[in-house]
């Protein structure tokens, strides 16, 4: 089961790298206007999203395997699973934004994407604390 845990950590870390970097690309993309740079950002965003999606799926698969194998229970786990569900929605919304940028349909400023970029950091912070501390809630 330690192999499964190691693979889960590897895929979660890799997925988060994409969740951190893709919105950062959106920040920069929202700031540029020249055709060549815009085309480069579109390519980078599309390739990164296509690369990070299987990483997220594998993180979920190995996380589910751990859950079934260890049989974790508790409120901390329910909170963690809700946050992971939120990350999946965030990931899918990033995919929507990739399509919006690809169609030159972005209406938001780089400031919005700077704030949007911080959401997975906050979720990671809370999830790590929940997993390590496994707090009991009354």
Short mmCIF file of C-alpha atoms in Angstrom, two decimals:
data_model
loop_
_atom_site.label_atom_id
_atom_site.label_comp_id
_atom_site.label_asym_id
_atom_site.label_seq_id
_atom_site.Cartn_x
_atom_site.Cartn_y
_atom_site.Cartn_z
CA UNK A 1 0.00 0.00 0.00
CA UNK A 2 3.00 2.31 0.41
CA UNK A 3 3.50 2.21 -3.37
CA UNK A 4 -0.04 3.41 -3.84
CA UNK A 5 0.52 6.22 -1.35
CA UNK A 6 3.77 7.22 -3.10
CA UNK A 7 2.06 7.25 -6.50
CA UNK A 8 -0.82 9.29 -5.08
CA UNK A 9 1.59 11.89 -3.72
CA UNK A 10 3.53 12.00 -7.01
CA UNK A 11 0.38 12.51 -9.11
CA UNK A 12 -1.13 15.04 -6.69
CA UNK A 13 2.10 17.05 -6.77
CA UNK A 14 2.24 16.89 -10.55
CA UNK A 15 -1.41 17.85 -10.92
CA UNK A 16 -0.94 20.79 -8.58
CA UNK A 17 2.00 21.99 -10.64
CA UNK A 18 -0.45 22.36 -13.52
CA UNK A 19 -3.13 23.91 -11.30
CA UNK A 20 -0.58 26.51 -10.20
CA UNK A 21 0.92 27.21 -13.61
CA UNK A 22 -2.08 27.25 -15.97
CA UNK A 23 -3.81 30.19 -14.23
CA UNK A 24 -0.45 31.97 -14.22
CA UNK A 25 -0.44 31.59 -18.00
CA UNK A 26 -3.92 33.15 -18.00
CA UNK A 27 -2.53 36.14 -16.08
CA UNK A 28 0.14 36.71 -18.70
CA UNK A 29 -2.17 35.94 -21.62
CA UNK A 30 -4.66 38.55 -20.39
CA UNK A 31 -1.88 41.17 -20.45
CA UNK A 32 -0.67 40.75 -24.05
CA UNK A 33 -2.07 41.84 -27.39
CA UNK A 34 0.45 40.95 -30.09
CA UNK A 35 -0.56 38.06 -32.31
CA UNK A 36 2.59 35.94 -31.97
CA UNK A 37 2.59 36.04 -28.16
CA UNK A 38 -1.14 35.34 -27.98
CA UNK A 39 -0.68 32.32 -30.27
CA UNK A 40 2.16 31.05 -28.05
CA UNK A 41 0.03 31.36 -24.92
CA UNK A 42 -2.86 29.52 -26.58
CA UNK A 43 -0.53 26.65 -27.47
CA UNK A 44 1.02 26.51 -24.00
CA UNK A 45 -2.37 26.58 -22.27
CA UNK A 46 -3.83 23.85 -24.46
CA UNK A 47 -0.80 21.56 -24.08
CA UNK A 48 -0.56 22.08 -20.33
CA UNK A 49 -4.25 21.37 -19.78
CA UNK A 50 -4.07 18.20 -21.88
CA UNK A 51 -1.00 17.08 -19.90
CA UNK A 52 -2.34 17.84 -16.44
CA UNK A 53 -5.76 16.23 -16.91
CA UNK A 54 -4.49 12.62 -16.80
CA UNK A 55 -2.33 13.55 -13.80
CA UNK A 56 -5.44 14.72 -11.95
CA UNK A 57 -7.31 11.57 -12.90
CA UNK A 58 -4.45 9.39 -11.64
CA UNK A 59 -4.28 11.39 -8.40
CA UNK A 60 -7.99 10.70 -7.89
CA UNK A 61 -7.64 7.01 -8.78
CA UNK A 62 -4.78 6.41 -6.34
CA UNK A 63 -6.49 8.54 -3.67
CA UNK A 64 -9.63 6.43 -4.01
CA UNK A 65 -7.52 3.27 -3.83
CA UNK A 66 -5.97 4.51 -0.57
CA UNK A 67 -9.38 5.40 0.82
CA UNK A 68 -10.74 1.94 0.03
CA UNK A 69 -7.57 0.23 1.27
CA UNK A 70 -7.25 2.05 4.57
CA UNK A 71 -10.93 2.76 5.14
CA UNK A 72 -10.37 6.26 6.48
CA UNK A 73 -13.36 7.89 8.10
CA UNK A 74 -14.07 11.08 9.93
CA UNK A 75 -15.15 14.63 9.37
CA UNK A 76 -11.66 15.65 8.27
CA UNK A 77 -11.96 13.22 5.34
CA UNK A 78 -15.36 14.59 4.34
CA UNK A 79 -13.93 18.11 4.32
CA UNK A 80 -10.92 16.93 2.32
CA UNK A 81 -13.14 15.17 -0.22
CA UNK A 82 -15.28 18.30 -0.58
CA UNK A 83 -12.12 20.34 -1.23
CA UNK A 84 -10.90 17.77 -3.77
CA UNK A 85 -14.28 18.02 -5.47
CA UNK A 86 -13.78 21.77 -5.57
CA UNK A 87 -10.37 21.24 -7.17
CA UNK A 88 -11.95 19.05 -9.84
CA UNK A 89 -14.45 21.85 -10.57
CA UNK A 90 -11.56 24.36 -10.62
CA UNK A 91 -9.67 22.11 -13.04
CA UNK A 92 -12.67 21.82 -15.34
CA UNK A 93 -13.23 25.57 -15.19
CA UNK A 94 -9.58 26.04 -16.21
CA UNK A 95 -10.38 23.86 -19.24
CA UNK A 96 -13.30 26.16 -20.02
CA UNK A 97 -10.98 29.15 -19.76
CA UNK A 98 -8.50 27.51 -22.14
CA UNK A 99 -11.33 27.36 -24.70
CA UNK A 100 -12.35 30.97 -23.97
CA UNK A 101 -8.80 32.20 -24.54
CA UNK A 102 -8.44 30.00 -27.64
CA UNK A 103 -11.52 31.69 -29.13
CA UNK A 104 -10.19 35.16 -28.18
CA UNK A 105 -13.22 35.55 -25.93
CA UNK A 106 -11.57 36.56 -22.66
CA UNK A 107 -13.29 39.53 -21.02
CA UNK A 108 -11.46 39.46 -17.66
CA UNK A 109 -8.38 41.38 -16.61
CA UNK A 110 -5.08 39.96 -15.44
CA UNK A 111 -6.07 41.03 -11.90
CA UNK A 112 -8.94 38.52 -11.87
CA UNK A 113 -6.58 35.75 -12.92
CA UNK A 114 -4.05 36.76 -10.26
CA UNK A 115 -6.72 36.14 -7.60
CA UNK A 116 -8.00 33.04 -9.39
CA UNK A 117 -4.43 31.70 -9.35
CA UNK A 118 -4.37 31.70 -5.53
CA UNK A 119 -7.34 29.36 -4.98
CA UNK A 120 -5.47 26.04 -5.36
CA UNK A 121 -2.76 27.30 -2.98
CA UNK A 122 -5.34 27.87 -0.27
CA UNK A 123 -6.98 24.50 -0.90
CA UNK A 124 -3.62 22.71 -0.80
CA UNK A 125 -2.81 24.38 2.51
CA UNK A 126 -6.04 23.19 4.12
CA UNK A 127 -5.91 19.69 2.60
CA UNK A 128 -2.35 19.06 3.80
CA UNK A 129 -3.28 20.20 7.31
CA UNK A 130 -6.33 17.93 7.31
CA UNK A 131 -4.40 14.89 6.07
CA UNK A 132 -1.46 15.32 8.42
CA UNK A 133 -3.33 16.40 11.56
CA UNK A 134 -6.59 14.47 11.02
CA UNK A 135 -8.40 16.78 13.45
CA UNK A 136 -11.46 15.53 15.27
CA UNK A 137 -14.47 17.79 15.00
CA UNK A 138 -17.20 17.76 17.61
#
